[in-house]
Amino acid sequence: MTTLDITGTDEPATPGDAVLSFTDLEVTFGTEFGDVHAVKGVSLEVHPGEVLAVVGESGSGKSVTSTTALGLLPDNARISGTVRVGDKVVGELDQAGLRKMRGNDIAMVFQEPMTALNPVLTIGDQLTEALQLHGIAYGKMAMARAAELLRMVGIPEPERRLKQYPHELSGGQRQRVVIAMAISCDPRVIIADEPTTALDVTVQAEILDLLRSLKDKLDTGILLITHNMGVVADMADRVAVMFKGDLVETGTAQQVLTNPQHEYTKRLLGAVPRLGEGVGQDDAGVAHSVEVEHADTSRPALQLDNLVIEYHRLGKPAFRAVDDVSFTVGQGEIVGLVGESGSGKSTIGKCALGLIPAVSGHVRILGEDFGALKKKQLKDLRRRIGVVFQDPAASINPRFPVGEAIGEPLVVHGVGDPASREKRVMELLDAVELPRSFYNRFPHELSGGQRQRVSIARALTLEPELMVADEPTSALDVSVQASVLETFLSLQRDFGFACLFVSHDLAVIDMLAHRVVVLQNGRIVEQGTRDRVLRAPQEPYTKRLLAAAPVPDPTTQAERREARHRLLAELGDEVVELHVDDDESAARKARQEPGAGTSDVMRGTDPHV
């Protein structure tokens, strides 16, 4: 087994003990446009108690490789090579064998817990389903086991949570439920496919603590698929880098992340945004005063005064999402708005766009009181505001070609004639570094990064004075994110627009923002210059946010993790761990031995058997 030691020494893997292995794996998809060679001769192994991270951009073959282990590829896939889960060869199993293997031997934690959970079934029903399907427990014993699983993954009041539905839990709690489902049948290996991408940094750190505890206490092998190099540094023992279906580099986390050999790996690591490397900072991460070329503080582009926003629910008290928030965004300035999910960031952005009303307080945009304007005045003001949403696939009309999508604001506001509009669109395609030939392409023909560039171009169509960007890069690969952010910064310098940039990625905020506003539970806990807030935070909440942000260096990240745990202890917060006693841990490891069955203690009595 290969283990990571922060001093850089490694223990050799024991041959033949792999809980998951791919040998010369080839996957080709037959399509109407010809064959697509998705995976090209990949060989990998995952050993008990080890985390193997598979990294690479979208389309590199990561998820296709992992999906072969579950036998879930579509019918048009042609597979060669050997995939083993324990002592089972996946390609030799029939449907009944595959169904028995899934859950018992191998389980999966998906990227988005809300889509992985059934919204019309309670948490209890979904946890007991797997237990009953695999003959582990039934009836009251299954429900007791489900409560035990929730307790193990750190969910408080598990008996009450079993009766709730997924929408009643937070994102982090839903992901813990998915992890509880994954370990319910004592699998020998878990595939974690981007398990933290949809989570903010503090919840991400908690989930990583939980997964680390899982592999340490239960000796479970984990195949981690991610594009977040900080997560790789925090979790992985070994790393495999994939590029266009090929395995281009493998090694220990220390070797790959600190001394990459392949040019593609070097490019991936070079694209990772890092705290302390933003605009106006030197190589040592020291921030200098950043001159905002187009700044005009005498007339802010956006001014929020004592803003209060509430959501009214039928038969329930109003929920106050934003409470007494005040800050400004100067002309030509980028202000980063950060905080955990549910802190009110996106709600403030929507209010600034006039999409939701404020209960009290004032929103002034470009000197105008938003709440006091009439319909025509509002339309004229909105012409001066641009917006970039988080998911470009959902924010661009799929029936419009790219040229029409970018030029739509010109049509809505009656600007120019068809010829001048086309000219303007071509200029914007040049500005966001997309080929002019994209004018007649449809969104589905573009990659995620290209679609986000189209969204930025559309936001700039009317030359806005204020831009609201809501998590515009969180769904992108690290290299694509770097390219989009570089384009965004260049455009901001050229056009001089003010920007409210909403994000939970502190490294991205550090790269872009001149000032930072930190939100918690709808209230501002800290605000100031980027240097003061990110380098010398005063509030415990800001310190927790910064401590939770991972960095792509295993040694440094191990030190940061220990420092974070010490900080949490000082603040009285609990470090998330898998709560398994020694007897249970030993029993689970015994059940995971090849040929071992499920313990009688775990089984209930099935009245139908």
Coordinates of C-alpha atoms in Angstrom, one line a residue:
M1 CA 0.0 0.0 0.0
T2 CA 1.3 3.4 -0.9
T3 CA 0.9 6.0 1.9
L4 CA 1.7 9.6 1.9
D5 CA 4.3 10.8 4.4
I6 CA 4.7 14.6 4.7
T7 CA 8.4 14.2 4.8
G8 CA 8.3 12.7 1.3
T9 CA 9.1 9.1 2.0
D10 CA 6.8 6.3 0.7
E11 CA 5.9 2.7 1.6
P12 CA 5.8 0.4 -1.4
A13 CA 2.5 -1.1 -2.4
T14 CA 1.8 -4.7 -1.6
P15 CA 1.2 -6.5 -4.8
G16 CA -2.1 -8.3 -5.3
D17 CA -4.1 -6.6 -2.5
A18 CA -5.9 -4.1 -4.8
V19 CA -9.6 -3.6 -4.0
L20 CA -10.1 -2.0 -7.4
S21 CA -7.9 -2.4 -10.5
F22 CA -8.0 -1.4 -14.2
T23 CA -5.7 -3.3 -16.6
D24 CA -5.2 -2.0 -20.1
L25 CA -8.7 -0.5 -20.1
E26 CA -10.0 0.8 -23.4
V27 CA -13.4 2.4 -23.9
T28 CA -14.8 3.5 -27.3
F29 CA -18.2 5.0 -27.9
G30 CA -20.0 4.4 -31.2
T31 CA -21.8 7.5 -32.3
E32 CA -23.5 8.7 -35.5
F33 CA -20.4 10.8 -36.2
G34 CA -18.0 7.9 -35.8
D35 CA -16.2 6.3 -32.9
V36 CA -15.0 8.3 -29.9
H37 CA -12.0 6.7 -28.1
A38 CA -12.6 7.9 -24.6
V39 CA -10.1 5.8 -22.6
K40 CA -6.9 4.5 -24.1
G41 CA -5.1 1.6 -22.3
V42 CA -5.4 2.8 -18.7
S43 CA -3.9 0.6 -15.9
L44 CA -4.6 1.7 -12.2
E45 CA -4.9 0.1 -8.8
V46 CA -6.6 1.2 -5.6
H47 CA -5.5 -0.5 -2.3
P48 CA -7.2 -0.8 1.0
G49 CA -7.0 2.4 3.1
E50 CA -5.6 4.3 0.2
V51 CA -6.9 7.3 -1.8
L52 CA -6.0 7.4 -5.4
A53 CA -6.9 10.8 -7.0
V54 CA -7.6 10.8 -10.8
V55 CA -7.3 14.4 -12.1
G56 CA -7.7 16.0 -15.5
E57 CA -10.0 18.4 -17.4
S58 CA -13.5 17.5 -18.5
G59 CA -13.4 15.0 -21.3
S60 CA -10.1 13.4 -20.2
G61 CA -11.8 10.1 -19.4
K62 CA -11.9 10.2 -15.6
S63 CA -15.6 9.5 -15.0
V64 CA -15.8 7.0 -17.9
T65 CA -12.9 5.0 -16.3
S66 CA -14.6 5.0 -12.9
T67 CA -18.0 4.1 -14.3
T68 CA -16.7 0.9 -15.9
A69 CA -16.1 -0.4 -12.4
L70 CA -19.8 -0.1 -11.7
G71 CA -20.9 -1.6 -15.1
L72 CA -23.0 1.5 -15.8
L73 CA -21.7 2.6 -19.2
P74 CA -24.4 2.9 -22.0
D75 CA -25.0 0.2 -24.6
N76 CA -22.9 2.0 -27.3
A77 CA -19.7 1.6 -25.3
R78 CA -17.2 -1.0 -26.4
I79 CA -14.9 -2.1 -23.5
S80 CA -11.7 -4.1 -23.6
G81 CA -9.2 -4.8 -20.9
T82 CA -9.9 -6.0 -17.4
V83 CA -11.7 -4.3 -14.5
R84 CA -11.6 -6.0 -11.1
V85 CA -13.5 -5.1 -7.9
G86 CA -11.8 -7.3 -5.3
D87 CA -11.8 -10.8 -6.7
K88 CA -14.6 -10.1 -9.2
V89 CA -14.1 -9.4 -12.9
V90 CA -16.8 -6.8 -13.8
G91 CA -17.0 -7.8 -17.4
E92 CA -17.9 -11.4 -16.5
L93 CA -20.8 -10.5 -14.2
D94 CA -24.5 -10.7 -15.3
Q95 CA -27.0 -8.1 -14.2
A96 CA -27.8 -10.0 -11.0
G97 CA -24.0 -10.2 -10.2
L98 CA -23.5 -6.5 -11.0
R99 CA -26.5 -5.6 -8.7
K100 CA -25.0 -7.6 -5.9
M101 CA -21.6 -6.1 -6.4
R102 CA -22.8 -2.5 -6.3
G103 CA -23.1 -1.5 -2.7
N104 CA -21.6 -4.7 -1.2
D105 CA -18.2 -4.4 -2.9
I106 CA -18.2 -0.9 -4.4
A107 CA -20.2 2.2 -3.9
M108 CA -20.2 5.7 -5.3
V109 CA -20.5 9.3 -3.9
F110 CA -21.8 11.6 -6.6
Q111 CA -20.9 15.3 -7.2
E112 CA -24.4 16.8 -6.6
P113 CA -26.2 15.3 -3.6
M114 CA -29.5 16.8 -4.5
T115 CA -29.6 14.9 -7.7
A116 CA -28.2 11.7 -6.1
L117 CA -31.1 11.6 -3.6
N118 CA -34.7 11.0 -4.4
P119 CA -36.6 14.2 -3.5
V120 CA -39.9 12.4 -2.8
L121 CA -38.5 9.8 -0.4
T122 CA -37.5 10.5 3.2
I123 CA -33.8 10.1 4.2
G124 CA -34.8 7.0 6.2
D125 CA -36.5 5.4 3.3
Q126 CA -33.4 5.9 1.1
L127 CA -31.0 4.6 3.7
T128 CA -33.0 1.5 4.5
E129 CA -33.6 0.7 0.8
A130 CA -30.0 -0.3 0.3
L131 CA -29.9 -2.3 3.6
Q132 CA -33.1 -4.2 2.6
L133 CA -32.0 -4.7 -1.0
H134 CA -28.8 -6.4 0.0
G135 CA -30.4 -8.4 2.8
I136 CA -28.5 -6.6 5.6
A137 CA -31.4 -5.5 7.8
Y138 CA -35.1 -5.1 7.7
G139 CA -37.9 -3.2 9.4
K140 CA -37.1 -1.6 12.7
M141 CA -33.6 -3.0 12.7
A142 CA -33.0 -1.3 9.3
M143 CA -34.2 2.0 10.6
A144 CA -32.0 1.7 13.7
R145 CA -29.1 0.9 11.4
A146 CA -29.9 3.9 9.3
A147 CA -29.9 6.2 12.4
E148 CA -26.5 4.7 13.4
L149 CA -25.1 5.5 9.9
L150 CA -26.2 9.1 10.2
R151 CA -24.7 9.3 13.6
M152 CA -21.4 7.9 12.2
V153 CA -21.2 10.6 9.6
G154 CA -21.8 13.4 12.1
I155 CA -25.4 14.3 11.5
P156 CA -27.0 15.4 14.8
E157 CA -30.5 14.1 15.9
P158 CA -30.4 11.2 13.4
E159 CA -33.8 9.8 14.4
R160 CA -35.4 13.1 13.5
R161 CA -33.5 13.5 10.3
L162 CA -34.7 10.1 9.1
K163 CA -38.2 11.5 8.8
Q164 CA -37.1 14.5 6.8
Y165 CA -36.8 15.0 3.0
P166 CA -33.6 16.0 1.1
H167 CA -34.7 19.6 0.6
E168 CA -34.9 20.0 4.4
L169 CA -31.1 19.4 4.8
S170 CA -28.2 21.7 3.9
G171 CA -25.9 20.8 1.1
G172 CA -23.2 19.5 3.5
Q173 CA -25.8 17.4 5.3
R174 CA -27.1 15.9 2.1
Q175 CA -23.5 15.0 1.0
R176 CA -23.1 13.3 4.4
V177 CA -26.3 11.3 3.8
V178 CA -24.9 10.2 0.4
I179 CA -21.7 9.1 2.2
A180 CA -23.8 7.2 4.8
M181 CA -25.6 5.4 1.9
A182 CA -22.3 4.6 0.3
I183 CA -20.8 2.9 3.5
S184 CA -24.1 1.2 4.5
C185 CA -23.2 -2.1 3.0
D186 CA -19.5 -2.0 4.0
P187 CA -18.0 -1.7 0.5
R188 CA -14.3 -2.4 0.1
V189 CA -13.9 0.6 -2.3
I190 CA -15.7 3.9 -2.8
I191 CA -15.7 6.0 -5.9
A192 CA -16.0 9.7 -5.0
D193 CA -16.8 11.7 -8.2
E194 CA -16.2 15.4 -7.5
P195 CA -17.7 15.0 -4.0
T196 CA -17.1 18.6 -2.9
T197 CA -17.4 20.7 -6.1
A198 CA -20.9 22.0 -5.2
L199 CA -19.9 22.8 -1.6
D200 CA -18.4 26.0 0.0
V201 CA -14.9 25.8 1.5
T202 CA -15.9 25.1 5.1
V203 CA -18.3 22.4 4.3
Q204 CA -15.8 21.0 1.8
A205 CA -13.2 20.8 4.5
E206 CA -15.7 18.9 6.8
I207 CA -16.5 16.4 4.0
L208 CA -12.8 15.8 3.4
D209 CA -12.2 15.3 7.1
L210 CA -15.1 12.7 7.0
L211 CA -13.7 10.9 4.0
R212 CA -10.2 10.8 5.5
S213 CA -11.6 9.4 8.7
L214 CA -13.6 6.8 6.7
K215 CA -10.5 5.4 4.9
D216 CA -8.4 5.5 8.1
K217 CA -10.9 3.8 10.4
L218 CA -12.6 1.4 8.0
D219 CA -9.6 0.7 5.7
T220 CA -11.7 1.5 2.7
G221 CA -10.1 2.3 -0.6
I222 CA -11.2 5.5 -2.3
L223 CA -11.0 6.4 -6.0
L224 CA -11.2 10.2 -5.9
I225 CA -12.1 12.0 -9.1
T226 CA -11.6 15.8 -8.9
H227 CA -10.2 18.8 -10.7
N228 CA -9.5 20.6 -7.4
M229 CA -5.7 20.3 -6.8
G230 CA -6.2 21.5 -3.2
V231 CA -8.5 18.6 -2.5
V232 CA -5.9 16.3 -4.1
A233 CA -3.2 17.6 -1.8
D234 CA -5.5 17.2 1.2
M235 CA -6.7 13.7 0.5
A236 CA -4.6 11.7 -1.9
D237 CA -1.9 9.2 -1.3
R238 CA -1.3 8.7 -5.0
V239 CA -2.3 10.8 -8.1
A240 CA -3.0 9.7 -11.7
V241 CA -3.3 12.5 -14.3
M242 CA -5.4 11.8 -17.4
F243 CA -5.4 13.8 -20.7
K244 CA -7.6 13.0 -23.6
G245 CA -8.1 9.4 -22.5
D246 CA -4.4 8.7 -21.8
L247 CA -2.7 8.3 -18.4
V248 CA 0.1 10.8 -18.7
E249 CA 1.6 10.7 -15.2
T250 CA 1.3 8.8 -11.9
G251 CA 3.1 9.0 -8.6
T252 CA 2.7 9.9 -5.0
A253 CA 0.8 13.1 -4.2
Q254 CA 4.1 14.6 -3.1
Q255 CA 5.8 13.7 -6.3
V256 CA 3.1 14.8 -8.8
L257 CA 2.1 18.0 -7.0
T258 CA 5.5 19.3 -6.1
N259 CA 7.7 17.9 -8.9
P260 CA 5.4 17.3 -12.0
Q261 CA 7.1 15.7 -15.0
H262 CA 4.6 15.9 -17.8
E263 CA 3.9 19.3 -19.4
Y264 CA 0.1 18.8 -19.1
T265 CA 0.5 18.3 -15.3
K266 CA 2.6 21.4 -15.1
R267 CA -0.1 23.4 -17.0
L268 CA -2.8 22.2 -14.6
L269 CA -0.9 23.1 -11.5
G270 CA 0.1 26.5 -13.1
A271 CA -3.5 27.3 -13.6
V272 CA -4.5 26.8 -9.9
P273 CA -5.4 30.2 -8.2
R274 CA -3.5 30.5 -5.0
L275 CA -4.0 32.8 -2.0
G276 CA -1.4 35.5 -2.0
E277 CA -1.0 35.6 -5.8
G278 CA -3.6 38.2 -6.8
V279 CA -3.4 41.5 -8.5
G280 CA -0.7 43.8 -7.1
Q281 CA 1.0 41.0 -5.0
D282 CA 4.6 40.1 -5.2
D283 CA 6.1 36.6 -5.3
A284 CA 6.1 36.4 -1.5
G285 CA 2.3 36.9 -1.4
V286 CA 2.6 40.4 0.0
A287 CA -0.2 42.7 -1.2
H288 CA 0.6 46.2 -2.3
S289 CA -1.9 49.0 -2.7
V290 CA -3.9 48.4 -5.9
E291 CA -4.6 51.4 -8.0
V292 CA -8.1 51.1 -9.5
E293 CA -7.7 52.9 -12.8
H294 CA -11.3 53.9 -13.3
A295 CA -12.3 54.3 -9.6
D296 CA -14.6 57.1 -8.6
T297 CA -15.6 56.8 -5.0
S298 CA -17.6 60.0 -5.0
R299 CA -20.3 58.3 -7.0
P300 CA -20.5 54.5 -6.2
A301 CA -21.7 52.2 -8.9
L302 CA -23.6 50.2 -6.3
Q303 CA -24.6 51.4 -2.8
L304 CA -26.5 49.2 -0.3
D305 CA -27.8 51.0 2.8
N306 CA -29.2 48.9 5.7
L307 CA -30.6 46.3 3.2
V308 CA -33.1 43.8 4.6
I309 CA -34.5 41.0 2.4
E310 CA -37.0 38.4 3.5
Y311 CA -38.6 35.3 2.0
H312 CA -42.3 34.7 2.9
R313 CA -43.4 31.1 3.3
L314 CA -47.0 30.0 3.4
G315 CA -48.1 29.4 7.0
K316 CA -44.6 30.0 8.4
P317 CA -42.8 33.1 9.7
A318 CA -40.8 35.1 7.2
F319 CA -37.2 34.0 6.7
R320 CA -34.8 36.9 6.9
A321 CA -32.1 36.1 4.3
V322 CA -30.3 39.5 4.4
D323 CA -30.2 41.6 7.6
D324 CA -29.0 45.2 7.7
V325 CA -26.3 45.0 5.0
S326 CA -24.4 48.1 3.9
F327 CA -21.5 48.4 1.5
T328 CA -20.5 50.1 -1.7
V329 CA -18.9 49.2 -5.0
G330 CA -17.0 52.1 -6.5
Q331 CA -16.8 52.9 -10.2
G332 CA -14.2 50.7 -11.8
E333 CA -13.8 48.6 -8.6
I334 CA -14.2 44.8 -8.1
V335 CA -15.7 43.9 -4.7
G336 CA -15.6 40.2 -3.7
L337 CA -18.7 39.0 -1.8
V338 CA -17.8 35.8 0.1
G339 CA -19.4 33.4 2.6
E340 CA -20.9 30.0 3.0
S341 CA -23.9 28.7 1.1
G342 CA -27.0 30.3 2.6
S343 CA -25.2 33.4 3.8
G344 CA -27.1 35.6 1.5
K345 CA -24.5 36.3 -1.3
S346 CA -26.7 35.4 -4.3
T347 CA -29.8 37.0 -2.7
I348 CA -27.9 40.4 -2.5
G349 CA -26.8 39.9 -6.2
K350 CA -30.4 39.3 -7.3
C351 CA -31.6 42.3 -5.3
A352 CA -28.9 44.5 -7.0
L353 CA -30.3 43.3 -10.4
G354 CA -33.9 44.1 -9.4
L355 CA -35.0 40.5 -9.5
I356 CA -36.2 40.4 -5.8
P357 CA -37.4 43.3 -3.7
A358 CA -36.0 44.6 -0.4
V359 CA -38.2 44.8 2.7
S360 CA -36.3 47.8 3.9
G361 CA -33.2 49.8 3.2
H362 CA -32.0 51.3 -0.1
V363 CA -30.3 50.0 -3.2
R364 CA -28.7 52.8 -5.2
I365 CA -27.3 51.9 -8.6
L366 CA -25.3 54.5 -10.5
G367 CA -26.8 57.1 -8.2
E368 CA -30.4 56.0 -8.8
D369 CA -32.7 54.7 -6.0
F370 CA -33.8 51.4 -7.5
G371 CA -37.0 51.2 -5.5
A372 CA -38.3 54.6 -6.5
L373 CA -38.0 54.1 -10.3
K374 CA -40.9 53.6 -12.7
K375 CA -41.0 50.8 -15.3
K376 CA -39.4 52.7 -18.1
Q377 CA -36.8 54.2 -15.9
L378 CA -36.0 50.7 -14.6
K379 CA -35.5 49.4 -18.1
D380 CA -33.1 52.3 -18.9
L381 CA -31.2 51.6 -15.7
R382 CA -31.0 47.8 -16.4
R383 CA -29.4 48.6 -19.7
R384 CA -26.4 49.9 -17.7
I385 CA -26.1 46.6 -15.7
G386 CA -24.5 43.4 -16.9
V387 CA -24.8 39.9 -15.3
V388 CA -22.9 36.7 -15.5
F389 CA -24.5 33.6 -14.0
Q390 CA -22.9 30.5 -12.4
D391 CA -24.1 28.0 -15.0
P392 CA -23.7 29.1 -18.6
A393 CA -25.6 26.1 -19.9
A394 CA -28.7 27.2 -18.0
S395 CA -28.4 30.9 -18.6
I396 CA -28.1 30.8 -22.5
N397 CA -31.1 30.0 -24.6
P398 CA -30.2 26.6 -26.2
R399 CA -32.4 27.5 -29.3
F400 CA -30.4 30.6 -30.1
P401 CA -27.1 30.5 -32.0
V402 CA -24.3 32.3 -30.2
G403 CA -24.5 35.4 -32.3
E404 CA -28.2 35.9 -31.4
A405 CA -27.6 35.2 -27.7
I406 CA -24.9 37.8 -27.5
G407 CA -26.9 40.3 -29.5
E408 CA -30.2 39.8 -27.7
P409 CA -29.7 42.8 -25.3
L410 CA -29.3 45.1 -28.3
V411 CA -32.6 43.8 -29.7
V412 CA -34.4 44.1 -26.3
H413 CA -33.3 47.7 -25.9
G414 CA -33.7 48.7 -29.5
V415 CA -30.1 49.5 -30.1
G416 CA -28.8 49.7 -33.7
D417 CA -29.8 47.9 -36.9
P418 CA -29.1 44.3 -37.8
A419 CA -25.7 45.2 -39.5
S420 CA -24.4 47.2 -36.6
R421 CA -25.6 44.6 -34.1
E422 CA -23.7 41.9 -36.0
K423 CA -20.6 44.1 -36.0
R424 CA -20.9 44.6 -32.3
V425 CA -21.2 40.9 -31.7
M426 CA -18.1 40.2 -33.8
E427 CA -16.2 42.7 -31.7
L428 CA -17.3 41.0 -28.5
L429 CA -16.3 37.6 -29.8
D430 CA -12.8 39.1 -30.4
A431 CA -12.8 40.6 -26.9
V432 CA -13.5 37.3 -25.2
E433 CA -11.1 35.5 -27.5
L434 CA -13.6 33.3 -29.3
P435 CA -13.4 32.7 -33.1
R436 CA -15.9 34.7 -35.2
S437 CA -17.0 31.4 -36.7
F438 CA -18.8 30.8 -33.5
Y439 CA -21.4 33.3 -34.5
N440 CA -23.7 30.7 -36.0
R441 CA -22.9 27.8 -33.6
F442 CA -25.4 26.7 -30.9
P443 CA -24.5 26.6 -27.2
H444 CA -24.4 22.7 -27.1
E445 CA -21.6 22.8 -29.6
L446 CA -19.3 24.7 -27.2
S447 CA -17.4 23.6 -24.2
G448 CA -18.3 24.9 -20.7
G449 CA -15.5 27.5 -20.7
Q450 CA -16.5 28.7 -24.2
R451 CA -20.1 29.0 -23.1
Q452 CA -19.0 31.1 -20.1
R453 CA -17.1 33.4 -22.4
V454 CA -20.3 33.8 -24.4
S455 CA -22.1 34.8 -21.2
I456 CA -19.4 37.4 -20.4
A457 CA -19.7 38.7 -24.0
R458 CA -23.5 39.0 -23.7
A459 CA -23.1 40.8 -20.3
L460 CA -20.8 43.4 -22.1
T461 CA -23.0 43.9 -25.1
L462 CA -24.4 47.3 -23.9
E463 CA -21.2 48.4 -22.3
P464 CA -22.5 48.2 -18.7
E465 CA -21.1 50.4 -15.9
L466 CA -21.9 47.7 -13.3
M467 CA -21.4 44.0 -13.5
V468 CA -22.8 41.4 -11.2
A469 CA -21.0 38.0 -11.5
D470 CA -22.5 35.2 -9.4
E471 CA -20.0 32.3 -9.0
P472 CA -19.1 32.5 -12.8
T473 CA -16.2 30.0 -12.6
S474 CA -17.2 27.5 -10.0
A475 CA -18.5 24.9 -12.6
L476 CA -15.3 25.1 -14.7
D477 CA -12.1 23.0 -14.8
V478 CA -9.1 24.7 -13.2
S479 CA -7.4 25.4 -16.5
V480 CA -10.6 26.8 -18.1
Q481 CA -11.3 28.8 -14.9
A482 CA -7.8 30.4 -15.2
S483 CA -8.4 31.3 -18.8
V484 CA -11.9 32.8 -18.1
L485 CA -10.6 34.8 -15.1
E486 CA -7.7 36.2 -17.1
T487 CA -10.2 37.2 -19.8
F488 CA -12.5 38.8 -17.2
L489 CA -9.6 40.8 -15.6
S490 CA -8.5 42.0 -19.0
L491 CA -12.0 43.1 -20.0
Q492 CA -12.5 44.9 -16.6
R493 CA -9.3 46.9 -17.2
D494 CA -10.3 47.7 -20.8
F495 CA -14.0 48.5 -20.2
G496 CA -13.6 49.9 -16.6
F497 CA -16.9 48.5 -15.3
A498 CA -17.5 48.1 -11.6
C499 CA -18.1 44.5 -10.4
L500 CA -19.8 42.7 -7.6
F501 CA -18.1 39.3 -7.7
V502 CA -19.9 36.6 -5.7
S503 CA -17.8 33.5 -4.9
H504 CA -17.0 30.9 -2.2
D505 CA -13.5 30.4 -3.7
L506 CA -11.2 32.7 -1.6
A507 CA -8.2 32.2 -4.0
V508 CA -10.4 33.5 -6.9
I509 CA -11.5 36.5 -4.8
D510 CA -7.8 37.1 -3.9
M511 CA -6.9 37.1 -7.6
L512 CA -9.6 39.6 -8.7
A513 CA -10.9 41.8 -5.9
H514 CA -9.8 45.1 -4.6
R515 CA -12.1 44.9 -1.6
V516 CA -13.8 42.0 0.2
V517 CA -17.1 41.7 2.1
V518 CA -17.6 38.6 4.2
L519 CA -21.2 37.5 4.9
Q520 CA -22.5 35.0 7.6
N521 CA -26.2 34.2 8.0
G522 CA -27.2 37.3 6.1
R523 CA -25.0 39.8 8.0
I524 CA -21.7 41.3 7.3
V525 CA -19.1 40.1 9.7
E526 CA -16.1 41.8 8.1
Q527 CA -15.2 44.0 5.2
G528 CA -12.2 46.0 4.0
T529 CA -9.3 45.9 1.5
R530 CA -8.3 42.5 0.2
D531 CA -5.0 42.8 2.0
R532 CA -6.6 43.4 5.4
V533 CA -9.4 40.8 5.2
L534 CA -7.5 38.0 3.6
R535 CA -4.1 38.5 5.2
A536 CA -5.1 39.8 8.7
P537 CA -8.7 38.7 9.4
Q538 CA -10.2 39.9 12.7
E539 CA -13.3 37.8 12.9
P540 CA -13.4 34.1 13.9
Y541 CA -15.7 33.3 10.9
T542 CA -13.3 34.8 8.4
K543 CA -10.4 32.9 10.0
R544 CA -12.4 29.7 9.6
L545 CA -13.1 30.4 5.9
L546 CA -9.4 31.1 5.2
A547 CA -8.3 28.0 7.2
A548 CA -10.6 25.8 5.2
A549 CA -9.3 26.8 1.8
P550 CA -7.0 24.0 0.6
V551 CA -3.7 24.6 -1.2
P552 CA -2.1 22.3 -3.9
D553 CA 0.9 21.2 -1.8
P554 CA 0.6 18.1 0.4
T555 CA 3.1 19.2 3.0
T556 CA 1.7 22.7 3.3
Q557 CA -1.8 21.4 3.3
A558 CA -1.1 18.9 6.0
E559 CA 0.2 21.8 8.1
R560 CA -2.8 24.0 7.3
R561 CA -5.2 21.1 8.2
E562 CA -3.6 20.7 11.6
A563 CA -3.7 24.5 12.1
R564 CA -7.4 24.5 11.1
H565 CA -8.2 21.7 13.6
R566 CA -6.4 23.7 16.4
L567 CA -8.4 26.9 15.4
L568 CA -11.6 24.9 15.5
A569 CA -10.7 23.6 19.0
E570 CA -9.9 27.1 20.2
L571 CA -13.3 28.3 18.8
G572 CA -15.2 25.4 20.4
D573 CA -16.1 23.8 17.0
E574 CA -16.1 20.1 16.5
V575 CA -13.8 18.4 13.9
V576 CA -15.8 16.2 11.7
E577 CA -14.9 12.5 12.0
L578 CA -16.4 9.2 11.3
H579 CA -17.7 8.0 14.7
V580 CA -16.8 4.2 14.7
D581 CA -15.8 2.4 17.9
D582 CA -12.9 -0.1 17.8
D583 CA -15.2 -3.2 17.8
E584 CA -17.3 -1.9 14.9
S585 CA -14.2 -0.9 13.0
A586 CA -12.6 -4.3 13.4
A587 CA -15.9 -6.0 12.4
R588 CA -16.2 -3.9 9.3
K589 CA -12.6 -4.7 8.3
A590 CA -13.3 -8.4 8.8
R591 CA -16.4 -8.2 6.6
Q592 CA -14.3 -6.6 3.9
E593 CA -11.9 -9.5 3.7
P594 CA -12.3 -11.4 0.4
G595 CA -15.0 -14.1 0.7
A596 CA -16.3 -12.7 4.1
G597 CA -20.0 -12.5 4.4
T598 CA -22.1 -9.9 6.2
S599 CA -22.0 -10.3 10.0
D600 CA -25.1 -11.8 11.7
V601 CA -25.1 -8.9 14.0
M602 CA -25.8 -6.6 11.0
R603 CA -28.7 -8.7 9.8
G604 CA -32.3 -8.4 10.8
T605 CA -35.0 -11.0 10.3
D606 CA -36.7 -10.9 6.9
P607 CA -40.3 -12.2 7.3
H608 CA -40.3 -13.1 3.6
V609 CA -37.3 -15.5 3.8

